[in-house]
Short mmCIF file of C-alpha atoms in Angstrom, two decimals:
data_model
loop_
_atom_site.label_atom_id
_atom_site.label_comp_id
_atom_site.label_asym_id
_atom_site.label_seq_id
_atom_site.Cartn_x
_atom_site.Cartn_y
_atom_site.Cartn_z
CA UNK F 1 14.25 8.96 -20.66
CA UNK F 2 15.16 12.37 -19.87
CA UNK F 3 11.19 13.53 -21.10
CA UNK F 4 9.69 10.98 -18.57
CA UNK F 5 11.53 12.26 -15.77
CA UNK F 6 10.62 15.64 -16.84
CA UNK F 7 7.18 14.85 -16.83
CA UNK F 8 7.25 12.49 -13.20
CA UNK F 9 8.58 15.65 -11.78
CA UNK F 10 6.40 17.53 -12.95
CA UNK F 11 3.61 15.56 -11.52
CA UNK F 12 5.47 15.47 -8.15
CA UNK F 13 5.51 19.02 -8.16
CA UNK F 14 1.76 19.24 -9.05
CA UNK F 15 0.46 16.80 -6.70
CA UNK F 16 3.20 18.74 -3.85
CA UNK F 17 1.26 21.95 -4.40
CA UNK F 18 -2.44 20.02 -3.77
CA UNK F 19 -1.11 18.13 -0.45
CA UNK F 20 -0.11 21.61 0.38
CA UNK F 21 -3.59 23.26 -0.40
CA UNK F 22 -5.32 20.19 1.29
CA UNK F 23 -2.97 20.70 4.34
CA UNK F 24 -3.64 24.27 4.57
CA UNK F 25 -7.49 23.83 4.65
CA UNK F 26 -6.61 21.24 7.37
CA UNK F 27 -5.56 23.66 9.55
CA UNK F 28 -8.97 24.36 11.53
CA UNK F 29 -9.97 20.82 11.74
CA UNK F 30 -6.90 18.62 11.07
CA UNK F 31 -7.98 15.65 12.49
CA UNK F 32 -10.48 15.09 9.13
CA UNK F 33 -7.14 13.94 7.47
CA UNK F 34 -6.43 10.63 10.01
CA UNK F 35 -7.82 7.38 9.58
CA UNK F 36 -10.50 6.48 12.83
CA UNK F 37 -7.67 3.67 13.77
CA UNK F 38 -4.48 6.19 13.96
CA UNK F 39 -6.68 8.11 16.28
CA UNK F 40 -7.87 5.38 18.65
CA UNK F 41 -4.76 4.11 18.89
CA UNK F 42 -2.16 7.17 19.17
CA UNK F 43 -5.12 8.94 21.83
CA UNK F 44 -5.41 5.54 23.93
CA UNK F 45 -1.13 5.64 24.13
CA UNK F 46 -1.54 9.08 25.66
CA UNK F 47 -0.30 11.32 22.50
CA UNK F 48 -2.23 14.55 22.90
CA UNK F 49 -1.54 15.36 19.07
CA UNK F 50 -3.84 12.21 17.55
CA UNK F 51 -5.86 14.44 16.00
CA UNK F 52 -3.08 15.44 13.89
CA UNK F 53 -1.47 13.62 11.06
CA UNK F 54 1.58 12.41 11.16
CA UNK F 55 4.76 11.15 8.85
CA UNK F 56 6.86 8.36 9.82
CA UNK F 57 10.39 8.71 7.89
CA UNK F 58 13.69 6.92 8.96
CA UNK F 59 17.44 6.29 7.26
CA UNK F 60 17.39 3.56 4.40
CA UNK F 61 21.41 3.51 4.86
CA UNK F 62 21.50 0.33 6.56
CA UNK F 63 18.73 -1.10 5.01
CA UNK F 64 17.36 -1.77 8.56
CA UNK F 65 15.73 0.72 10.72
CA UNK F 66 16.51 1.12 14.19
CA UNK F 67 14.54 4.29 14.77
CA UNK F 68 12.13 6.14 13.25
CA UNK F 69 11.32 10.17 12.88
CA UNK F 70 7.75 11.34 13.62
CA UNK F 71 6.65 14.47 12.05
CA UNK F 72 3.49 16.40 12.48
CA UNK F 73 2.74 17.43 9.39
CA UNK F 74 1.22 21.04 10.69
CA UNK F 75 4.48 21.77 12.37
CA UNK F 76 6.86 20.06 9.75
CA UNK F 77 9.98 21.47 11.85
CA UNK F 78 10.08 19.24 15.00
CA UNK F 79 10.36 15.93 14.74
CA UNK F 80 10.52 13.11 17.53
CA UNK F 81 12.58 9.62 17.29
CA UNK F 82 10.94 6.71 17.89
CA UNK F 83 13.44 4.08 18.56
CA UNK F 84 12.55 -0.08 18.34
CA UNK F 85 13.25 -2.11 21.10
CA UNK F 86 16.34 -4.51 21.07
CA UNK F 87 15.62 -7.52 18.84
CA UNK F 88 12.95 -5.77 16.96
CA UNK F 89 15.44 -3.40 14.70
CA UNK F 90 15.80 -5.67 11.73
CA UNK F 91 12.92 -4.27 9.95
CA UNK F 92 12.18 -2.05 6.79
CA UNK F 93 8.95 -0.62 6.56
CA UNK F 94 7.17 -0.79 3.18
CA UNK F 95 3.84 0.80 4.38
CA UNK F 96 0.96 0.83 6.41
CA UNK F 97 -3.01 0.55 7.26
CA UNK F 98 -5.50 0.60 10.06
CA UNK F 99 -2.92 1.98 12.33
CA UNK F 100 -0.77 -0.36 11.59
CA UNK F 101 3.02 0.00 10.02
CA UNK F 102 3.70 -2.69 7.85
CA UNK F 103 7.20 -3.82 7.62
CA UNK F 104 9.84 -6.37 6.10
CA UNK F 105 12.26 -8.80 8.81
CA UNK F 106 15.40 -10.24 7.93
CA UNK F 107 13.46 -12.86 5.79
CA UNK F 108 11.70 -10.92 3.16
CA UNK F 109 8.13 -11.83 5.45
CA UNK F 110 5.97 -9.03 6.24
CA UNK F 111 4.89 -8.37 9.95
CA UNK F 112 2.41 -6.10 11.41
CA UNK F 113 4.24 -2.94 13.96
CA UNK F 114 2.02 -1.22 16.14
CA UNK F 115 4.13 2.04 16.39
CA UNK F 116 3.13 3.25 20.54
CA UNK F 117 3.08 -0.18 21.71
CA UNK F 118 5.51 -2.27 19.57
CA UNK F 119 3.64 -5.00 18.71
CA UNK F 120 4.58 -7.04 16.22
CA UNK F 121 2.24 -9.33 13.77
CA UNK F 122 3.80 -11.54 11.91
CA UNK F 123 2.26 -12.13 8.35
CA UNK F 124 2.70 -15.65 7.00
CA UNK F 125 5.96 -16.14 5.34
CA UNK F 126 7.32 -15.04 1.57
CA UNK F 127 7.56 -18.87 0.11
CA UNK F 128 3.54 -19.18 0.89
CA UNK F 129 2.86 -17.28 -2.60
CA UNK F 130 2.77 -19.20 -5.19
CA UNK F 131 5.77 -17.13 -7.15
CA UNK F 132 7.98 -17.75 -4.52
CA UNK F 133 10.34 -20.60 -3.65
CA UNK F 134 12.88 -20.96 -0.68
CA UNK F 135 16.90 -21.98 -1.62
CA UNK F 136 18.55 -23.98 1.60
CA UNK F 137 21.51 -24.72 2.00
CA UNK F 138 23.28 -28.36 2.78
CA UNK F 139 21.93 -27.80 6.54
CA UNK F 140 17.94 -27.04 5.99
CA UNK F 141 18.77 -22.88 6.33
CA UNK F 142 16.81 -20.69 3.76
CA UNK F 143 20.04 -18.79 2.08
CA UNK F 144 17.66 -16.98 -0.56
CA UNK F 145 14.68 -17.60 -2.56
CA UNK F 146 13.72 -18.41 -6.93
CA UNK F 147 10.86 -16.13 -7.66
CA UNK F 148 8.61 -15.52 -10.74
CA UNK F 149 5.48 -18.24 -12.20
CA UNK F 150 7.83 -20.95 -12.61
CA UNK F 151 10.63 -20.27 -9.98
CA UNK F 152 13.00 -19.26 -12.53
CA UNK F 153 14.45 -16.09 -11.69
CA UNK F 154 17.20 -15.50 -9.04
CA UNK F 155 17.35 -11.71 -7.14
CA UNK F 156 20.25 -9.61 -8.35
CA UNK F 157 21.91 -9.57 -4.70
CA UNK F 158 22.13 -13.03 -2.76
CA UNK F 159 20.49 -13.21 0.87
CA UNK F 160 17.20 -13.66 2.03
CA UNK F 161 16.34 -9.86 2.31
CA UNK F 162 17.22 -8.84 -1.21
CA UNK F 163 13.83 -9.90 -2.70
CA UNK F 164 11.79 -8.31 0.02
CA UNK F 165 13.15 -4.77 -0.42
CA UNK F 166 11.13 -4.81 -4.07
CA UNK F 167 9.13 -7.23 -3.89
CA UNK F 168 5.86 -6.02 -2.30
CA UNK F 169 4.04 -2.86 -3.59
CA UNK F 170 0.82 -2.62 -1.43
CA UNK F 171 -0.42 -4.30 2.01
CA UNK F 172 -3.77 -3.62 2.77
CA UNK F 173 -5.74 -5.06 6.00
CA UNK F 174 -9.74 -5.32 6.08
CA UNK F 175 -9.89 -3.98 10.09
CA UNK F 176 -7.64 -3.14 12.98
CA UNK F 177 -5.83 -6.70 14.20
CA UNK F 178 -5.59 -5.63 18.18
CA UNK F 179 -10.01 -5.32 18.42
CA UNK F 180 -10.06 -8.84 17.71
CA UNK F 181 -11.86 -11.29 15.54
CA UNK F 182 -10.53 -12.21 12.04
CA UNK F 183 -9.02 -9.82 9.80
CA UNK F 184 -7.59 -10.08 5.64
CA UNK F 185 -4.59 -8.75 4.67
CA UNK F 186 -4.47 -8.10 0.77
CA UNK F 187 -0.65 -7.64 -0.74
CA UNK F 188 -0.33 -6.73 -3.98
CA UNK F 189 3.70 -8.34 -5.61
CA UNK F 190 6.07 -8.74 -8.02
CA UNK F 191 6.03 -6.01 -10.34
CA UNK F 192 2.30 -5.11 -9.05
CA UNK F 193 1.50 -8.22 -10.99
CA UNK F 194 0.31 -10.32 -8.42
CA UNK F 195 -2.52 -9.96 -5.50
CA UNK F 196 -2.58 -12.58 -2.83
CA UNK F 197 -4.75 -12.67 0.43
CA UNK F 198 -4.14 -14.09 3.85
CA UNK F 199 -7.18 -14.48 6.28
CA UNK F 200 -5.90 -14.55 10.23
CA UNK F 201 -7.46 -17.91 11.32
CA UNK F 202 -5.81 -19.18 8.54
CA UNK F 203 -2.24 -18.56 8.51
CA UNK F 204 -1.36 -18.86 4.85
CA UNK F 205 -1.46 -16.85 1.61
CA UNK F 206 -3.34 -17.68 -0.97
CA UNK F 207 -3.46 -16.57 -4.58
CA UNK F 208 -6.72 -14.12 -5.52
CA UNK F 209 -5.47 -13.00 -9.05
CA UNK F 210 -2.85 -12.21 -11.73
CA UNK F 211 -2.08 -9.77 -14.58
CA UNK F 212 -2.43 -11.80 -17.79
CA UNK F 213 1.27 -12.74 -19.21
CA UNK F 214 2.14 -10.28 -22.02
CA UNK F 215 -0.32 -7.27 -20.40
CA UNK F 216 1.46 -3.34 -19.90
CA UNK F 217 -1.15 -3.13 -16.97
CA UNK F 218 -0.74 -3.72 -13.66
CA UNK F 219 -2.18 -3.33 -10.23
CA UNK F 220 -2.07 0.28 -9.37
CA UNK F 221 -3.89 0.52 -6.28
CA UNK F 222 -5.80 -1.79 -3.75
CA UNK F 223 -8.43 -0.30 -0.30
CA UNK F 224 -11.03 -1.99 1.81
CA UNK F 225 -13.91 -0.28 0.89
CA UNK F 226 -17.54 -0.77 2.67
CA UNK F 227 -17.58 -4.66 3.31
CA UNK F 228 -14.68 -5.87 0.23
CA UNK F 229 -11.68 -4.74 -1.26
CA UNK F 230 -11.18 -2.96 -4.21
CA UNK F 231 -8.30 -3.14 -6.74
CA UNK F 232 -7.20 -1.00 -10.16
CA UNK F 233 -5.26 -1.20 -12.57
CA UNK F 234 -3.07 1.38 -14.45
CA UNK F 235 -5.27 1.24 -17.36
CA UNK F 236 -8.13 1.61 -15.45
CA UNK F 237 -9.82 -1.69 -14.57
CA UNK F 238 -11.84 -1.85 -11.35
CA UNK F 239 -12.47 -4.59 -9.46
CA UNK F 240 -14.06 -5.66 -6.25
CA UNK F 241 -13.27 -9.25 -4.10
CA UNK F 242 -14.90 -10.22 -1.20
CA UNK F 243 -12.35 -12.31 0.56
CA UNK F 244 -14.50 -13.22 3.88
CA UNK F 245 -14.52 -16.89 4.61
CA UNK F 246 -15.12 -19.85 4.68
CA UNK F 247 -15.98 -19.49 1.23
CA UNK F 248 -13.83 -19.30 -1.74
CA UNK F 249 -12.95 -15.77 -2.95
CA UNK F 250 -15.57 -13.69 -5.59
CA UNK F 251 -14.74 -11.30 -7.86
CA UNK F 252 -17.17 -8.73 -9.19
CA UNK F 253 -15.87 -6.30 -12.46
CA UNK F 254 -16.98 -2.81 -11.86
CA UNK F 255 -14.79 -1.01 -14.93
CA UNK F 256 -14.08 -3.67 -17.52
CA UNK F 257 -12.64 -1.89 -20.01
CA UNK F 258 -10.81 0.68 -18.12
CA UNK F 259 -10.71 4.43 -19.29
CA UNK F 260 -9.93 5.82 -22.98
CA UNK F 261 -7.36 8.08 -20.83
CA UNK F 262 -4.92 5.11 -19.79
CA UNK F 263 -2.41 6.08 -22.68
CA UNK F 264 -1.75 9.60 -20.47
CA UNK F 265 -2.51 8.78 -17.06
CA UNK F 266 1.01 7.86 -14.78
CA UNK F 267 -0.67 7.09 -11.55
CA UNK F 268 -4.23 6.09 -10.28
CA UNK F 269 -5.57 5.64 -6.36
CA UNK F 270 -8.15 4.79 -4.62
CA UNK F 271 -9.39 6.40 -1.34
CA UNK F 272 -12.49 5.37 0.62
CA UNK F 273 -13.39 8.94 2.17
CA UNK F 274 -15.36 9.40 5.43
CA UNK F 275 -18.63 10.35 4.05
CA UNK F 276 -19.17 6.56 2.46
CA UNK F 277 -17.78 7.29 -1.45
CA UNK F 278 -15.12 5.45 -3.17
CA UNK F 279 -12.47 8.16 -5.47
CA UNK F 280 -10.23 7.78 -7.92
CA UNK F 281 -7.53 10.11 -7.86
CA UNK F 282 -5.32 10.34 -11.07
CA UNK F 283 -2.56 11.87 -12.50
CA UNK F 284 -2.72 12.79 -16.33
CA UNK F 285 0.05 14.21 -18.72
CA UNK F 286 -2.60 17.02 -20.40
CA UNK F 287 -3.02 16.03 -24.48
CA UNK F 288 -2.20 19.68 -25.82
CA UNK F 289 0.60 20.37 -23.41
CA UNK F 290 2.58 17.06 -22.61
CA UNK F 291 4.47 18.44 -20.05
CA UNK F 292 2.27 19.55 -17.54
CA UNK F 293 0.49 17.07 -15.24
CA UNK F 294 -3.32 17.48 -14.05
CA UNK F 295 -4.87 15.25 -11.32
CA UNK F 296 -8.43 14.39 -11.09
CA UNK F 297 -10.83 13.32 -8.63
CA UNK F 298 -13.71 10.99 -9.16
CA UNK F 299 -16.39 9.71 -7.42
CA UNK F 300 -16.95 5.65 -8.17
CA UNK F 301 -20.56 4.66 -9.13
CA UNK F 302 -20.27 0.93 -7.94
CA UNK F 303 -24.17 0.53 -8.88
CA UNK F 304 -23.91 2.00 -11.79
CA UNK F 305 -20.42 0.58 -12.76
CA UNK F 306 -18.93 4.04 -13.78
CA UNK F 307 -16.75 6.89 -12.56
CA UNK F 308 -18.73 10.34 -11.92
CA UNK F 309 -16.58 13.98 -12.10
#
């Protein structure tokens, strides 16, 4: 125990010193390092900083968040609270994408937050996926929920917010919701086992895969990526789902077999840059010194089905 915290530390500390090194060639042209949605939106609500990114942190005490800190990450000193209008403060945010935070209520459902003009998206609800079942009590209320393939497990801590603050690893959406049109939202749950996708004009999730009962792997990462979304796994696997309807969902393997470096690597993402490629970023223990961490970056053939250095 006390080695694997060593080395996660370790690879905090290395991958630390690279957001620093990216930051500081940021510094001339910082706005490379926001997403084109961040930007649209935090220009069109007047903030003269969009081309800047920004942190949102906030208090966990509670286990609610009333307000919220922004930071700009090239002046890390000031920070300005962001509080959530009355009625809205029951949330916990668990991530975020196309401008979008992404956030838990009081009933372990997600919702979308639009951080400059509060809007709020609600996702459909937790007992949609298909791991997921709703307890009521003698009156029809949802008191909690049974989760796992056949309902049988019951979250440590009764309530229906328990499961929600664990239960969801990733939320990933295919556009910006407030252009318009129809949009997928990808999730990826329980234990990073699970991926399930909700189209808009639908209204429901539905189950796109699972990690095979038994497996050590599990979803690492998920981005929408030119057109589809992409998903890997710890060991490796890469995989790409077009989830645009009517149709039923297709799956196409890029990386079957994964990478002969699973048994060393601790964390893999995926990051569709601006200039059209698909990376893999991972962090590796090194084989002739255990406890020092190295992180790679590599480019994704998709035609090819490989990874380039």
């Amino acid at each position: 125990m006390a080695a694997e915290l060593a080395v996660a530390v370790l690879a905090g500390v290395r991958i630390a010193k690279t957001l620093r090194w990216i930051m500081s060639h940021l510094s001339r042209q910082p706005e490379l390092a926001v997403c084109t949605s961040w930007r649209s939106v935090a220009a069109a609500a007047g903030d003269p900083r969009a081309r800047i990114p920004w942190l949102v942190s906030w208090e966990p005490t509670t286990g609610y968040c009333g307000s919220s800190e922004f930071r700009n990450l090239l002046h890390t000193h000031k920070t300005y609270e962001v509080s959530l209008p009355e009625g809205r403060r029951h949330l916990d945010w668990c991530g975020s994408s196309r401008g979008w935070l992404v956030a838990l209520n009081e009933f372990s459902n997600l919702v979308l937050y639009h951080p400059f003009t509060f809007d709020i998206i609600p996702l459909p609800p937790i007992t949609d996926l298909e791991c997921v079942k709703a307890v009521h009590d003698s009156d029809g209320n949802i008191v909690g929920y049974r989760y796992g393939k056949d309902h049988e497990h019951e979250p440590t801590q009764p309530g229906v917010h328990s499961l929600g603050t664990w239960f969801y690893q990733k939320v990933v959406l295919s556009c910006d919701p407030s252009q318009g049109g129809d949009y997928v939202a990808v999730t990826i749950h329980y234990d990073a086992n699970w991926m399930s996708f909700a189209r808009s004009r639908e209204g429901c999730w539905r189950l796109a895969a699972t990690i095979a009962d038994g497996s050590d792997d599990r979803y690492a990462d998920c981005v929408y990526h030119d057109g589809r979304f992409y998903t890997m796994t710890l060991r490796g696997v890469l995989e790409a789902w077009d989830l645009r309807g009517p149709q039923e969902p297709s799956k196409e393997v890029i990386i079957a077999d994964g990478d002969k470096r699973c048994s060393r690597v601790l964390t893999r993402f995926l990051v569709s840059a601006p200039f059209g490629s698909l990376l893999q970023i991972r962090t590796l223990r090194c084989s002739r010194r255990p406890r020092k961490v190295k992180v790679e970056v590599l480019e994704v053939d998709v035609k090819e089905r490989k990874l380039v250095s």
